[in-house]
Coordinates of C-alpha atoms in Angstrom, one line a residue:
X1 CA -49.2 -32.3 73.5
X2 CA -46.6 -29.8 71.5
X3 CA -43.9 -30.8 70.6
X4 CA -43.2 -28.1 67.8
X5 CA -39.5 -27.2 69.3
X6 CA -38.7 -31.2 68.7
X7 CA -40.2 -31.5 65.5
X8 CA -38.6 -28.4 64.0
X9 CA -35.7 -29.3 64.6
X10 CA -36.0 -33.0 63.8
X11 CA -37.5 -31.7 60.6
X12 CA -34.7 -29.1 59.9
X13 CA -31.8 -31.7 60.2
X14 CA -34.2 -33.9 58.3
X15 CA -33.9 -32.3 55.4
X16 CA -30.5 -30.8 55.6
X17 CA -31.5 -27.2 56.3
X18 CA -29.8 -24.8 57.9
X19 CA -31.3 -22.3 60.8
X20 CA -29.7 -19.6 58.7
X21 CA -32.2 -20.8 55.4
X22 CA -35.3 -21.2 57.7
X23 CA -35.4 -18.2 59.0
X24 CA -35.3 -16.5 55.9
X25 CA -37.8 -18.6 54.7
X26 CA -39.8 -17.2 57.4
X27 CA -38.4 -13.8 57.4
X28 CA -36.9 -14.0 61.3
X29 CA -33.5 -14.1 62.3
X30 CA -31.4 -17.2 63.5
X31 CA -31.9 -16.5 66.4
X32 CA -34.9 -17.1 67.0
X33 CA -35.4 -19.8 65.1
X34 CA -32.2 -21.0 67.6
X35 CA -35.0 -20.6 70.8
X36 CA -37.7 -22.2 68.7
X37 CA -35.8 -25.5 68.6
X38 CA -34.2 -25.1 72.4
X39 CA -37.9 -24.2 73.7
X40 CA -37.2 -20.3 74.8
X41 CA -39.7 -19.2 72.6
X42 CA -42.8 -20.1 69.9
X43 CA -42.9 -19.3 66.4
X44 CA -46.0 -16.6 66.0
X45 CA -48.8 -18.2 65.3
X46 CA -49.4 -16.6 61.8
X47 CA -45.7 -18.2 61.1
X48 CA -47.2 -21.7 61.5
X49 CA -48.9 -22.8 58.1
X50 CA -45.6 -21.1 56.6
X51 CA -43.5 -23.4 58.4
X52 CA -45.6 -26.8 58.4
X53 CA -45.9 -26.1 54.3
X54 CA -42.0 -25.8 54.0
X55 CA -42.0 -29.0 55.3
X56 CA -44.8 -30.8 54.0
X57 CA -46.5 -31.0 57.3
X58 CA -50.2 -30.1 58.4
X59 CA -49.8 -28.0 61.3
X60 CA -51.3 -30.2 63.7
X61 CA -48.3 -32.5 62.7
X62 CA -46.5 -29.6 63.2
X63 CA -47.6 -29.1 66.7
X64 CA -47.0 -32.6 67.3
X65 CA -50.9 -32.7 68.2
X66 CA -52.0 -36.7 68.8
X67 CA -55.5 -36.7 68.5
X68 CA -57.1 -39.5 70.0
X69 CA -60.1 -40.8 70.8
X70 CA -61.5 -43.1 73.5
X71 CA -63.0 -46.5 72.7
X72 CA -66.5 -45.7 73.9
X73 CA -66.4 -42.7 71.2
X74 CA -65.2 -44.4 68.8
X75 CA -67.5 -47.0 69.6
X76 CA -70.5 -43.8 69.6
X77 CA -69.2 -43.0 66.4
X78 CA -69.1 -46.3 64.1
X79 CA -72.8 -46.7 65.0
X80 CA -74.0 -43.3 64.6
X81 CA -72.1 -44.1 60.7
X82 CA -74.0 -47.5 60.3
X83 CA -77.3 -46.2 61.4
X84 CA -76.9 -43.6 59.3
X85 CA -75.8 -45.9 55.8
X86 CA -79.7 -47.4 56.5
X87 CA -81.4 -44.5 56.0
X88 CA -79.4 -41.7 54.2
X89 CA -77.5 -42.1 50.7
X90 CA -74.1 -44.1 50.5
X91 CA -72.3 -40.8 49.4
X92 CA -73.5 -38.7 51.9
X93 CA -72.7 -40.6 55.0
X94 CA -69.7 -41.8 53.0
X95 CA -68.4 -38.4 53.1
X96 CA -68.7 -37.6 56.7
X97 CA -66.8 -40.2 57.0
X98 CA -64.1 -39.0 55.0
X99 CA -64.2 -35.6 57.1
X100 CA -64.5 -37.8 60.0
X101 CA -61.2 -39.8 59.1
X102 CA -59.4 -36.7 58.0
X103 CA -59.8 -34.6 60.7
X104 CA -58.0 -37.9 62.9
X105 CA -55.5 -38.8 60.6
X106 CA -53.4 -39.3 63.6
X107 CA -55.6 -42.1 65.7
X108 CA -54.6 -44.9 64.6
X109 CA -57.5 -46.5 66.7
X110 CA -60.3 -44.2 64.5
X111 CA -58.7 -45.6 61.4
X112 CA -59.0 -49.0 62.2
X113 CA -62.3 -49.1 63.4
X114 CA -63.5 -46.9 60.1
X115 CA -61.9 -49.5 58.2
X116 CA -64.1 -51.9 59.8
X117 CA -67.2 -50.0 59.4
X118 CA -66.7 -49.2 55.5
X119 CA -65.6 -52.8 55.2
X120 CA -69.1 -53.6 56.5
X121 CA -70.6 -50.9 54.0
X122 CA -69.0 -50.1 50.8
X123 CA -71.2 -53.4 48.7
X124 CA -73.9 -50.4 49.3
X125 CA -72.0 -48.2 46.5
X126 CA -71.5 -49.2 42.6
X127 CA -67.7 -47.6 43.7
X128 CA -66.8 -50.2 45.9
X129 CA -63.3 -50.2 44.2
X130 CA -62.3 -47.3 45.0
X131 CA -63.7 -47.6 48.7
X132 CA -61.6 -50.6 48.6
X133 CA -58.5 -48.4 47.4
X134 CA -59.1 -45.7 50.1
X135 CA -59.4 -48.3 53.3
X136 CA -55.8 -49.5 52.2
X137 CA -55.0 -46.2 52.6
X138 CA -55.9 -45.9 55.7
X139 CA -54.5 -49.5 56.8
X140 CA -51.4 -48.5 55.6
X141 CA -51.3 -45.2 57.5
X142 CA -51.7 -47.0 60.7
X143 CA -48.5 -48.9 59.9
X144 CA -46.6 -45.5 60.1
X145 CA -49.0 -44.2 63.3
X146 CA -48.9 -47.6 65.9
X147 CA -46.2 -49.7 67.8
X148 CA -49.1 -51.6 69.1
X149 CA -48.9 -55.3 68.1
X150 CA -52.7 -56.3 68.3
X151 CA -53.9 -53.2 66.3
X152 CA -50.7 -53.4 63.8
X153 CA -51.9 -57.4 63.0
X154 CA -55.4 -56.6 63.0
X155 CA -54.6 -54.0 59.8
X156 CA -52.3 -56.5 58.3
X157 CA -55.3 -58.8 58.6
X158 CA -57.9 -56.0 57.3
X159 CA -55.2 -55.2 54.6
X160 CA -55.4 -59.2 53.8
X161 CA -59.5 -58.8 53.2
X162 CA -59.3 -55.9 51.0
X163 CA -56.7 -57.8 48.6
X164 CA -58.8 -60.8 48.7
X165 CA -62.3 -58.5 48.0
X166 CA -60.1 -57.0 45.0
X167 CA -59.1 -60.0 43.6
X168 CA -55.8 -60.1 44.6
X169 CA -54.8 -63.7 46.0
X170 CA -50.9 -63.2 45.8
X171 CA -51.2 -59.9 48.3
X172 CA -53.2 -61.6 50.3
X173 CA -50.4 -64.7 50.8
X174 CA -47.7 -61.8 50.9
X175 CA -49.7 -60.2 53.8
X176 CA -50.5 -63.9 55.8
X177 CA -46.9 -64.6 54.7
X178 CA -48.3 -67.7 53.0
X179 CA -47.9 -70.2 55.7
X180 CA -50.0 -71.6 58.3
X181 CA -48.2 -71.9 61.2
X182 CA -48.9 -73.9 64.7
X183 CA -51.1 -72.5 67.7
X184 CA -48.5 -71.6 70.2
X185 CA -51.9 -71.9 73.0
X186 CA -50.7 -68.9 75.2
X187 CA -54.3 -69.4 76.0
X188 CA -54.0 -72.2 77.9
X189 CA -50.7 -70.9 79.3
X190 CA -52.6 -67.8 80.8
X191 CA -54.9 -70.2 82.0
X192 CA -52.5 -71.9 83.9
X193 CA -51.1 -69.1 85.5
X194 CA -54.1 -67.9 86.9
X195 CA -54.8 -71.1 88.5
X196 CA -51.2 -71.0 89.8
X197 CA -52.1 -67.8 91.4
X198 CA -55.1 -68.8 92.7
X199 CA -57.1 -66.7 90.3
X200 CA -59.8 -69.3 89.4
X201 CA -62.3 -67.4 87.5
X202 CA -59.9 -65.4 85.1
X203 CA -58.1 -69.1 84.3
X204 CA -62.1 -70.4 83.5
X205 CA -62.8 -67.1 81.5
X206 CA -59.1 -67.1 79.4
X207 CA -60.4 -71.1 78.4
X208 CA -64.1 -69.6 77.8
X209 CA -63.0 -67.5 75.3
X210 CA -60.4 -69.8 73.4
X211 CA -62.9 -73.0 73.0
X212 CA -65.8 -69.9 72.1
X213 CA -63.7 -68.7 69.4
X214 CA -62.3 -71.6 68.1
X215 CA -65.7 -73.3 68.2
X216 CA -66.6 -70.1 65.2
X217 CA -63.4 -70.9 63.8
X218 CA -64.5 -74.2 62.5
X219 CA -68.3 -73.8 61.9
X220 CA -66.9 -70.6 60.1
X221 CA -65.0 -72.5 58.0
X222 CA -67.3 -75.2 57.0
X223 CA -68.7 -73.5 54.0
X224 CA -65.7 -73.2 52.3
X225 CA -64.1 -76.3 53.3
X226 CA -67.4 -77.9 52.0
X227 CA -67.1 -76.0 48.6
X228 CA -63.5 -77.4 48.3
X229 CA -64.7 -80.9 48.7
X230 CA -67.7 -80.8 47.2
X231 CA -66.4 -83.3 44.7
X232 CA -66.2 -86.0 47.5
X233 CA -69.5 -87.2 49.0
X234 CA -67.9 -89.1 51.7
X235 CA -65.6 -85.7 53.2
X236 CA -68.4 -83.6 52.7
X237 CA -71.4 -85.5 54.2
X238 CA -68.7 -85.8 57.2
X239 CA -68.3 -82.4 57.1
X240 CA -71.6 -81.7 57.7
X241 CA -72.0 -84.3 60.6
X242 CA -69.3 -82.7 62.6
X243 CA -70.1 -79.4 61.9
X244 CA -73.8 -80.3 63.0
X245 CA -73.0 -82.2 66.2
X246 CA -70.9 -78.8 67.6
X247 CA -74.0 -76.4 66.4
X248 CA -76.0 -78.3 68.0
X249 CA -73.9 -79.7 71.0
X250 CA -72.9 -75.9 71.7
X251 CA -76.3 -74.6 71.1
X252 CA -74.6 -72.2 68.9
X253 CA -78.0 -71.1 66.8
X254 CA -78.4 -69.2 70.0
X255 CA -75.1 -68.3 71.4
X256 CA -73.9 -66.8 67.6
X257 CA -76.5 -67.1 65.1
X258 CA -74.4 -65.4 62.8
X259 CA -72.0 -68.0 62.0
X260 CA -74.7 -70.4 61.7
X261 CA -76.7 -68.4 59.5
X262 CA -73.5 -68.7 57.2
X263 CA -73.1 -72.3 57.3
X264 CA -76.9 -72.7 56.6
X265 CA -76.9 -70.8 53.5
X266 CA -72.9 -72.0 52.4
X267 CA -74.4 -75.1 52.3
X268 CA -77.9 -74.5 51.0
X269 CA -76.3 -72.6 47.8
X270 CA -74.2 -75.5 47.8
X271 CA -76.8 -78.0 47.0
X272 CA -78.9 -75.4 44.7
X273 CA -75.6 -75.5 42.4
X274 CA -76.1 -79.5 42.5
X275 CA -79.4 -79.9 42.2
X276 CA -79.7 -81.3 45.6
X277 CA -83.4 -79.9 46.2
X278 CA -84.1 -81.9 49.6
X279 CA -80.9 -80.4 50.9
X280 CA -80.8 -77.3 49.8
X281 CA -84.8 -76.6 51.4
X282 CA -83.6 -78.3 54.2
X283 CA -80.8 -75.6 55.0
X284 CA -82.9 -73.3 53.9
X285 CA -85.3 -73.9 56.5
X286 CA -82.7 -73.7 59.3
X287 CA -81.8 -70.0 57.6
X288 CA -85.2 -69.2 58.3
X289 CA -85.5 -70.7 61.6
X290 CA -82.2 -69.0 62.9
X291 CA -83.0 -65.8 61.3
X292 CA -86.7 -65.5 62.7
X293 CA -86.0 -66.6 66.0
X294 CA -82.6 -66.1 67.3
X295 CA -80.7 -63.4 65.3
X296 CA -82.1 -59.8 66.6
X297 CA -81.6 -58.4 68.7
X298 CA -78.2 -58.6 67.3
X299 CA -75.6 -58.1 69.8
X300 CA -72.9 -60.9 71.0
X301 CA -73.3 -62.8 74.5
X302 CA -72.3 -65.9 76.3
X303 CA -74.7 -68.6 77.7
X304 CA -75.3 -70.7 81.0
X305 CA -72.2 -72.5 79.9
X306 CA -69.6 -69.8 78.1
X307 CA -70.8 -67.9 81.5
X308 CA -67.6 -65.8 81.9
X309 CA -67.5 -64.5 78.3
X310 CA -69.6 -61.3 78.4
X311 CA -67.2 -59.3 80.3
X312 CA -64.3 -59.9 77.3
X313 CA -67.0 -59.5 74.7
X314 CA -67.3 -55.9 76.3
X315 CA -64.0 -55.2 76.2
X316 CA -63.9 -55.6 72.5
X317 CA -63.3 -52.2 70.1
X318 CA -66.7 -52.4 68.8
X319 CA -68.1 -54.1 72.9
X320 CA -71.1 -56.1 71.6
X321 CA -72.7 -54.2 69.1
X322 CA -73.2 -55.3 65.7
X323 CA -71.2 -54.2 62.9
X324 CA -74.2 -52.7 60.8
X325 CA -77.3 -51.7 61.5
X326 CA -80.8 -53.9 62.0
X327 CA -82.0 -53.1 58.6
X328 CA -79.1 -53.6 56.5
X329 CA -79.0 -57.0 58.2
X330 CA -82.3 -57.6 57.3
X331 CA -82.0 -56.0 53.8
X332 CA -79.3 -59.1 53.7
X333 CA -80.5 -61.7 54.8
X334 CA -83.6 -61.4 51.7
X335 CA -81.0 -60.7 49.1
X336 CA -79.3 -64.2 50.1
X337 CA -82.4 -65.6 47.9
X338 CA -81.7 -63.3 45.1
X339 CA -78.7 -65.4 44.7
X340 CA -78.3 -67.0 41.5
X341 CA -77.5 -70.2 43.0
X342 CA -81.8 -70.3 43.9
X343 CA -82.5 -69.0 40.4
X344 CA -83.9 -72.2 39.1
X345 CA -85.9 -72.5 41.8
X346 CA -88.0 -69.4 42.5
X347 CA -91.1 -70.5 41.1
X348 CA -91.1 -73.5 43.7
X349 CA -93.8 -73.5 46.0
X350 CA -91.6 -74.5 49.1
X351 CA -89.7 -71.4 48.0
X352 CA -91.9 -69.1 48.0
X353 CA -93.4 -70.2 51.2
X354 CA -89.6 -69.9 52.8
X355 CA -89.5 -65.9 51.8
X356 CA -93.2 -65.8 53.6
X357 CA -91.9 -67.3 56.6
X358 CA -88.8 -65.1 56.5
X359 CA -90.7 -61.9 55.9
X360 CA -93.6 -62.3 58.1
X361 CA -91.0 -63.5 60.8
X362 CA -88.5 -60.2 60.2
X363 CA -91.5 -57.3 59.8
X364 CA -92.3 -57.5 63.4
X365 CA -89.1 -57.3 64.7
X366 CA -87.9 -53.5 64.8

């Protein structure tokens, strides 16, 4: 849309300019700059870098031009860009992306989800830092761009990450505020007012998706609640009772492989670090397992039981679709036995029988 008689004059009294000192500065008289502002007329076009420069605008700012792209493009784009990071260099694609990012400085919607996608990328570059550096750029740009709630806490949340992945614990409590506060369950509240209108299926599908994603919540958490406890046997064998009675009584290797594949190899490096050998080959083996027989195709889906969740997966930004490609995943999940943690054991028969399993299991899946 244009909007350049709006922003011409918002930016005029912005700055304290007169219409007498613009049009000098572009060499017109008054008025005309006076029909500019009232919509009579439009600067020439060969007048609009002149005028956007004077002040400090692109022109497409200028014009008031909102670029924005539709979710199913951006969707189409983010995987074209994570394909791409598995087969061509880190700086190449990484620079598209930068073209890509500048040319829709203005879609707030583009920036988050190429935050996302070089969140999921940049370990690929010896410059992480400064990838780091240039998504909080972009999370801070969507602060000025967006009114919407839900994308504005998502980028707070994003914005959280990248302090954390720099090192930065007090930004990170700054950003979260510091405090946990209580579940207000809206949830369950939508729930009941779709049963109150009769609207059975959408009350069973708002409770579908708050027990799913609680349920990753705490499997999610495991790892690091059993790193923090690691000094007590009691909590932590507890821990890994409960955390194994809702894998399994969920079936959650299958329904999201991906969180179990974290708590499988949380609490295998976990055991390496104490010389816990039976342990650590026995989470091991799950890795294996979970990776060979239940993580690709990668893509996220309900069950016979979560039976009403597909349709709010699909609504997602990203729908279902991983958030890198099948070969960086893969490329992954071998480097998680190049940990140091497994260091002492390498030369371990069992070991070396685990990698076996794990790569004839992965090189026949495309």
């Amino acid at each position: 849309m244009l909007h350049i008689s709006t922003i011409i004059h918002r930016e005029r009294q912005k700055h304290g300019i007169t219409q007498e000192t613009l049009a000098a500065h572009c060499q017109v008289s008054k008025a005309s700059v006076s029909k500019w502002e009232k919509g009579l007329s439009y600067p020439d076009i060969t007048l609009l870098p002149k005028i956007a420069a004077y002040f400090n605008l692109t022109v497409d700012e200028l014009l008031g031009y909102e670029q924005t792209l539709s979710k199913q493009a951006i969707q189409t784009l983010y995987i074209g860009y994570s394909k791409r990071f598995a087969h061509e260099p880190f700086a190449d694609v990484y620079q598209d992306v930068l073209e890509e990012v500048r040319h829709g400085y203005r879609d707030a919607g583009l920036l988050l989800q190429m935050s996302v996608l070089m969140l999921n990328h940049f370990i690929l570059t010896e410059n992480g830092p400064a990838v780091l550096t240039t998504i909080n750029t972009w999370l801070d740009r969507i602060r000025t761009l967006s009114e919407d709630v839900w994308v504005l806490r998502q980028a707070n949340s994003l914005q959280a990450a990248v302090a954390s992945m720099q090192g930065d614990p007090e930004t990170t409590l700054r950003l979260l505020d510091g405090v946990i506060r209580p579940s207000i369950g809206d949830e369950a509240l939508l729930a009941t007012a779709y049963e109150q209108l009769g609207q059975t299926d959408e009350a069973m599908r708002a409770l579908q998706v708050m027990m799913y994603q609680n349920l990753l919540q705490l499997v999610g958490a495991a790892p690091l609640y059993l790193r923090l406890s690691a000094d007590d046997p009691t909590v932590s064998a507890e821990t890994l009772r409960r955390t194994e009675g809702l894998i399994g009584l969920y079936d959650l290797e299958k329904l999201h492989p991906n969180v179990c594949l974290q708590f499988h190899a949380g609490t295998a490096q976990l055991a390496a670090i104490h010389g816990d050998r039976p342990q650590m080959y026995a989470y091991l083996s799950k890795f294996v397992r979970v990776c060979t027989k239940y993580l690709f195709p990668i893509d996220l889906h309900g069950d016979t039981y979560f039976n009403r969740l597909d349709s709010w997966l699909e609504e997602l930004d990203l729908g279902t679709n991983a958030l890198r490609s099948d070969r960086l995943v893969k490329q992954s999940l071998f480097e998680i036995f190049d940990a140091p943690f497994f260091a002492p054991y390498r030369d371990d028969e069992e070991m070396k029988d685990l990698l076996t399993e794990l790569r004839f299991g992965l090189e026949g899946i495309q």
